[in-house]
Amino acid sequence: MIKDYESQKELRDGYDFCIIGAGPAGITLALKLAGNGRHVLLIEGGGREYSPTSQDLYQCPSTGLEVYAEETRLRFLGGTSNHWAGRCRPFEPSDFSVGPPVHLPGWPIPFAEIERHLPEAMAIVDLPPNAGFKAINPALDGADFEADRFLLSPPTRFAQKYAKELNETEGLDVFINCNCVDLEFDSKTGRLATIVVSDYKLHKERVTAKQFILATGAIENARQLLNSESLAAGGIVTKDGYVGRCFMEHLNVELGTFILKEGQEKGSREYFTTDAFVAEHGSGKGNVSASLVAEVKSYGRTAAIKSFFENLICDVGVENKIEFITKFDCPGDGVIGTLIEQFPNPDSRLSLLEERDALGVRKTHVHWELALADRNTVKVIGLEMAKCFADTGLGLVKLEQCVYDVDVPLKVNPHAHHMGTTRMASSPDFGVVDENCKVFGVENLHVAGSSVFSTGGASNPTMPLLQLALRLAEHLNSLS
Ligand SMILES: Cc1cc2nc3c(=O)[nH]c(=O)nc-3n(C[C@H](O)[C@H](O)[C@H](O)COP(=O)(O)OP(=O)(O)OC[C@H]3O[C@@H](n4cnc5c(N)ncnc54)[C@H](O)[C@@H]3O)c2cc1C
């Protein structure tokens, strides 16, 4: 049953599981656990719809590269699935078998552990069973790039699709406008004793449960841990530990432009680095998409001419002909976009600010930076893709200088894929959660979502995070 905590103060005591955050991860977990006959509380900080009051709590300034942390998340029922695009690409065996070429280990679990949950995760985001992740175009000749394989979810809006189940599943209490504002750790028992929740009028109360699960997205999962004074006092969250570190994004870099050779198919193309390419260059993985632009950007003298013609439209009213000239695209001109892997880097991180939000929770700041290894990934993908275009007769590529010259600042945007801030590892020396997504040092606190990613590959994160949420549900259901 979905209740509004602003008006219904009906939290019970002693839930089996308390899940914080009702986005794709939290909703998936709640339905799996309650479906197994457990008493589950799912608390959601936002309401049923977008509200500035809730969204304001996502303010998070950044230094280094711009993360757009407020714009790339939504803080209400269904979370960021309320505007995700639905692109789904599974992780690959090599994401798990090959560690990153930095001083940090990769995933501590085998690929099979996530792969076995793929069919169920696909069904959750409305991908047809046995659809297969198909390539939309042929591979490029040679061993460097294969055709990328992905599927598009409708995209599934979790709050809408699962509204009936959230309302009707026996044993499940869902409270909206119910914000977690503190995690209270008892160092004598090594367990989280309670969490503190608050409505927007600052009415606060404590909630108890056997197990707690953080599912508030990668930035907030780390923020909740960093904000807890009792976890710091208990030595669980330390200055040099990994909570908040290794913030990763997928790099959205425009490599350059291309001219398609005559006779080549005009449709969009998507390529993906092969394992052989990654091994040869010691690079990360990457998706490269080449598509024709609707309108060619003009610079210098061409821009001035174009602008002159555009202004003529207003002056003399010969719209049709002028519009044809100003909007004319040279056949084959296109741009090359990317979704590129970033390696885990402890200096790319979230940290706590002294300033507090309207509910008294300390704000966070994100510093997103790229290591030289990431610049190398962008450079080799750019150079090798340009060569492939020429060698295979597909077309001619003009690369941006910042792609191949690492001394020029890279123009990079985020993909709204936040990962790595509570990374999974086999020991607290390298991460925050263990193989079962349990926080090191706390008996009953788990984390769901892409914050647990040890590495992010170049696959969109939502379907893999659902696979991990299903795996976590299996583990939690096995606990007595
Ligand atoms: C424009 C855009 C396009 C995207 N497209 C894709 C795509 O094509 N493919 C893909 O794989 N991914 C995509 N993503 C990313 C995708 O949306 C996220 O990976 C996914 O939503 C993460 O799910 P989550 O449940 O971990 O976190 P979220 O969806 O962020 O949900 C977290 C929930 O926790 C709640 N919460 C936060 N703090 C508290 C608190 N203190 N107390 C209680 N509740 C709290 C929030 O309100 C929210 O409901 C896109 C993102 C954006 C912004």
mmCIF file with all atom_site columns, N, CA and C in Angstrom, residues 141-170:
data_model
loop_
_atom_site.group_PDB
_atom_site.id
_atom_site.type_symbol
_atom_site.label_atom_id
_atom_site.label_alt_id
_atom_site.label_comp_id
_atom_site.label_asym_id
_atom_site.label_entity_id
_atom_site.label_seq_id
_atom_site.pdbx_PDB_ins_code
_atom_site.Cartn_x
_atom_site.Cartn_y
_atom_site.Cartn_z
_atom_site.occupancy
_atom_site.B_iso_or_equiv
_atom_site.pdbx_formal_charge
_atom_site.auth_seq_id
_atom_site.auth_comp_id
_atom_site.auth_asym_id
_atom_site.auth_atom_id
_atom_site.pdbx_PDB_model_num
ATOM 1  N N  . ASP A 1 141 ? 35.426 -3.993 -40.734 1.00 0.00 ? 141 ASP A N  1
ATOM 2  C CA . ASP A 1 141 ? 36.456 -5.010 -40.980 1.00 0.00 ? 141 ASP A CA 1
ATOM 3  C C  . ASP A 1 141 ? 37.636 -4.768 -40.050 1.00 0.00 ? 141 ASP A C  1
ATOM 4  N N  . GLY A 1 142 ? 38.249 -5.850 -39.587 1.00 0.00 ? 142 GLY A N  1
ATOM 5  C CA . GLY A 1 142 ? 39.405 -5.703 -38.698 1.00 0.00 ? 142 GLY A CA 1
ATOM 6  C C  . GLY A 1 142 ? 39.030 -6.092 -37.291 1.00 0.00 ? 142 GLY A C  1
ATOM 7  N N  . ALA A 1 143 ? 40.040 -6.128 -36.392 1.00 0.00 ? 143 ALA A N  1
ATOM 8  C CA . ALA A 1 143 ? 39.810 -6.672 -35.054 1.00 0.00 ? 143 ALA A CA 1
ATOM 9  C C  . ALA A 1 143 ? 39.511 -5.599 -34.015 1.00 0.00 ? 143 ALA A C  1
ATOM 10 N N  . ASP A 1 144 ? 39.383 -4.333 -34.435 1.00 0.00 ? 144 ASP A N  1
ATOM 11 C CA . ASP A 1 144 ? 39.290 -3.264 -33.445 1.00 0.00 ? 144 ASP A CA 1
ATOM 12 C C  . ASP A 1 144 ? 37.880 -2.983 -32.932 1.00 0.00 ? 144 ASP A C  1
ATOM 13 N N  . PHE A 1 145 ? 36.922 -2.931 -33.861 1.00 0.00 ? 145 PHE A N  1
ATOM 14 C CA . PHE A 1 145 ? 35.556 -2.562 -33.469 1.00 0.00 ? 145 PHE A CA 1
ATOM 15 C C  . PHE A 1 145 ? 34.561 -3.577 -34.009 1.00 0.00 ? 145 PHE A C  1
ATOM 16 N N  . GLU A 1 146 ? 33.622 -3.952 -33.129 1.00 0.00 ? 146 GLU A N  1
ATOM 17 C CA . GLU A 1 146 ? 32.534 -4.798 -33.624 1.00 0.00 ? 146 GLU A CA 1
ATOM 18 C C  . GLU A 1 146 ? 31.268 -3.937 -33.638 1.00 0.00 ? 146 GLU A C  1
ATOM 19 N N  . ALA A 1 147 ? 30.229 -4.447 -34.245 1.00 0.00 ? 147 ALA A N  1
ATOM 20 C CA . ALA A 1 147 ? 28.964 -3.712 -34.213 1.00 0.00 ? 147 ALA A CA 1
ATOM 21 C C  . ALA A 1 147 ? 28.423 -3.757 -32.787 1.00 0.00 ? 147 ALA A C  1
ATOM 22 N N  . ASP A 1 148 ? 27.929 -2.632 -32.282 1.00 0.00 ? 148 ASP A N  1
ATOM 23 C CA . ASP A 1 148 ? 27.416 -2.628 -30.905 1.00 0.00 ? 148 ASP A CA 1
ATOM 24 C C  . ASP A 1 148 ? 26.061 -3.339 -30.865 1.00 0.00 ? 148 ASP A C  1
ATOM 25 N N  . ARG A 1 149 ? 25.756 -3.897 -29.680 1.00 0.00 ? 149 ARG A N  1
ATOM 26 C CA . ARG A 1 149 ? 24.503 -4.638 -29.507 1.00 0.00 ? 149 ARG A CA 1
ATOM 27 C C  . ARG A 1 149 ? 23.743 -4.025 -28.328 1.00 0.00 ? 149 ARG A C  1
ATOM 28 N N  . PHE A 1 150 ? 22.522 -3.612 -28.574 1.00 0.00 ? 150 PHE A N  1
ATOM 29 C CA . PHE A 1 150 ? 21.725 -3.063 -27.471 1.00 0.00 ? 150 PHE A CA 1
ATOM 30 C C  . PHE A 1 150 ? 20.247 -3.213 -27.786 1.00 0.00 ? 150 PHE A C  1
ATOM 31 N N  . LEU A 1 151 ? 19.426 -2.990 -26.783 1.00 0.00 ? 151 LEU A N  1
ATOM 32 C CA . LEU A 1 151 ? 17.976 -2.998 -26.975 1.00 0.00 ? 151 LEU A CA 1
ATOM 33 C C  . LEU A 1 151 ? 17.399 -1.756 -26.306 1.00 0.00 ? 151 LEU A C  1
ATOM 34 N N  . LEU A 1 152 ? 16.260 -1.313 -26.798 1.00 0.00 ? 152 LEU A N  1
ATOM 35 C CA . LEU A 1 152 ? 15.634 -0.138 -26.195 1.00 0.00 ? 152 LEU A CA 1
ATOM 36 C C  . LEU A 1 152 ? 14.397 -0.541 -25.404 1.00 0.00 ? 152 LEU A C  1
ATOM 37 N N  . SER A 1 153 ? 14.418 -0.217 -24.130 1.00 0.00 ? 153 SER A N  1
ATOM 38 C CA . SER A 1 153 ? 13.228 -0.361 -23.290 1.00 0.00 ? 153 SER A CA 1
ATOM 39 C C  . SER A 1 153 ? 12.256 0.744  -23.736 1.00 0.00 ? 153 SER A C  1
ATOM 40 N N  . PRO A 1 154 ? 10.938 0.606  -23.493 1.00 0.00 ? 154 PRO A N  1
ATOM 41 C CA . PRO A 1 154 ? 9.957  1.576  -24.058 1.00 0.00 ? 154 PRO A CA 1
ATOM 42 C C  . PRO A 1 154 ? 10.210 3.076  -23.872 1.00 0.00 ? 154 PRO A C  1
ATOM 43 N N  . PRO A 1 155 ? 10.740 3.674  -22.849 1.00 0.00 ? 155 PRO A N  1
ATOM 44 C CA . PRO A 1 155 ? 11.397 3.183  -21.647 1.00 0.00 ? 155 PRO A CA 1
ATOM 45 C C  . PRO A 1 155 ? 10.413 3.005  -20.480 1.00 0.00 ? 155 PRO A C  1
ATOM 46 N N  . THR A 1 156 ? 10.670 1.994  -19.677 1.00 0.00 ? 156 THR A N  1
ATOM 47 C CA . THR A 1 156 ? 9.798  1.666  -18.546 1.00 0.00 ? 156 THR A CA 1
ATOM 48 C C  . THR A 1 156 ? 9.869  2.757  -17.473 1.00 0.00 ? 156 THR A C  1
ATOM 49 N N  . ARG A 1 157 ? 8.706  3.264  -17.098 1.00 0.00 ? 157 ARG A N  1
ATOM 50 C CA . ARG A 1 157 ? 8.617  4.203  -15.969 1.00 0.00 ? 157 ARG A CA 1
ATOM 51 C C  . ARG A 1 157 ? 8.194  3.370  -14.749 1.00 0.00 ? 157 ARG A C  1
ATOM 52 N N  . PHE A 1 158 ? 9.090  3.202  -13.810 1.00 0.00 ? 158 PHE A N  1
ATOM 53 C CA . PHE A 1 158 ? 8.870  2.231  -12.739 1.00 0.00 ? 158 PHE A CA 1
ATOM 54 C C  . PHE A 1 158 ? 7.661  2.548  -11.855 1.00 0.00 ? 158 PHE A C  1
ATOM 55 N N  . ALA A 1 159 ? 7.452  3.837  -11.544 1.00 0.00 ? 159 ALA A N  1
ATOM 56 C CA . ALA A 1 159 ? 6.336  4.170  -10.641 1.00 0.00 ? 159 ALA A CA 1
ATOM 57 C C  . ALA A 1 159 ? 5.005  3.844  -11.299 1.00 0.00 ? 159 ALA A C  1
ATOM 58 N N  . GLN A 1 160 ? 4.932  4.057  -12.620 1.00 0.00 ? 160 GLN A N  1
ATOM 59 C CA . GLN A 1 160 ? 3.670  3.788  -13.312 1.00 0.00 ? 160 GLN A CA 1
ATOM 60 C C  . GLN A 1 160 ? 3.470  2.297  -13.527 1.00 0.00 ? 160 GLN A C  1
ATOM 61 N N  . LYS A 1 161 ? 4.515  1.640  -14.052 1.00 0.00 ? 161 LYS A N  1
ATOM 62 C CA . LYS A 1 161 ? 4.355  0.221  -14.366 1.00 0.00 ? 161 LYS A CA 1
ATOM 63 C C  . LYS A 1 161 ? 4.074  -0.611 -13.107 1.00 0.00 ? 161 LYS A C  1
ATOM 64 N N  . TYR A 1 162 ? 4.729  -0.256 -11.998 1.00 0.00 ? 162 TYR A N  1
ATOM 65 C CA . TYR A 1 162 ? 4.608  -1.109 -10.807 1.00 0.00 ? 162 TYR A CA 1
ATOM 66 C C  . TYR A 1 162 ? 3.664  -0.533 -9.745  1.00 0.00 ? 162 TYR A C  1
ATOM 67 N N  . ALA A 1 163 ? 2.836  0.478  -10.123 1.00 0.00 ? 163 ALA A N  1
ATOM 68 C CA . ALA A 1 163 ? 1.946  1.130  -9.147  1.00 0.00 ? 163 ALA A CA 1
ATOM 69 C C  . ALA A 1 163 ? 1.011  0.114  -8.479  1.00 0.00 ? 163 ALA A C  1
ATOM 70 N N  . LYS A 1 164 ? 0.428  -0.764 -9.288  1.00 0.00 ? 164 LYS A N  1
ATOM 71 C CA . LYS A 1 164 ? -0.551 -1.715 -8.746  1.00 0.00 ? 164 LYS A CA 1
ATOM 72 C C  . LYS A 1 164 ? 0.133  -2.664 -7.743  1.00 0.00 ? 164 LYS A C  1
ATOM 73 N N  . GLU A 1 165 ? 1.293  -3.166 -8.144  1.00 0.00 ? 165 GLU A N  1
ATOM 74 C CA . GLU A 1 165 ? 1.996  -4.089 -7.247  1.00 0.00 ? 165 GLU A CA 1
ATOM 75 C C  . GLU A 1 165 ? 2.463  -3.388 -5.970  1.00 0.00 ? 165 GLU A C  1
ATOM 76 N N  . LEU A 1 166 ? 2.905  -2.137 -6.110  1.00 0.00 ? 166 LEU A N  1
ATOM 77 C CA . LEU A 1 166 ? 3.350  -1.410 -4.916  1.00 0.00 ? 166 LEU A CA 1
ATOM 78 C C  . LEU A 1 166 ? 2.168  -1.190 -3.981  1.00 0.00 ? 166 LEU A C  1
ATOM 79 N N  . ASN A 1 167 ? 0.986  -1.036 -4.549  1.00 0.00 ? 167 ASN A N  1
ATOM 80 C CA . ASN A 1 167 ? -0.225 -0.813 -3.744  1.00 0.00 ? 167 ASN A CA 1
ATOM 81 C C  . ASN A 1 167 ? -0.773 -2.094 -3.142  1.00 0.00 ? 167 ASN A C  1
ATOM 82 N N  . GLU A 1 168 ? -0.619 -3.202 -3.877  1.00 0.00 ? 168 GLU A N  1
ATOM 83 C CA . GLU A 1 168 ? -1.378 -4.395 -3.489  1.00 0.00 ? 168 GLU A CA 1
ATOM 84 C C  . GLU A 1 168 ? -0.554 -5.541 -2.934  1.00 0.00 ? 168 GLU A C  1
ATOM 85 N N  . THR A 1 169 ? 0.784  -5.469 -3.030  1.00 0.00 ? 169 THR A N  1
ATOM 86 C CA . THR A 1 169 ? 1.573  -6.626 -2.553  1.00 0.00 ? 169 THR A CA 1
ATOM 87 C C  . THR A 1 169 ? 1.474  -6.743 -1.031  1.00 0.00 ? 169 THR A C  1
ATOM 88 N N  . GLU A 1 170 ? 1.055  -7.891 -0.595  1.00 0.00 ? 170 GLU A N  1
ATOM 89 C CA . GLU A 1 170 ? 0.917  -8.212 0.836   1.00 0.00 ? 170 GLU A CA 1
ATOM 90 C C  . GLU A 1 170 ? 2.266  -8.030 1.536   1.00 0.00 ? 170 GLU A C  1
#
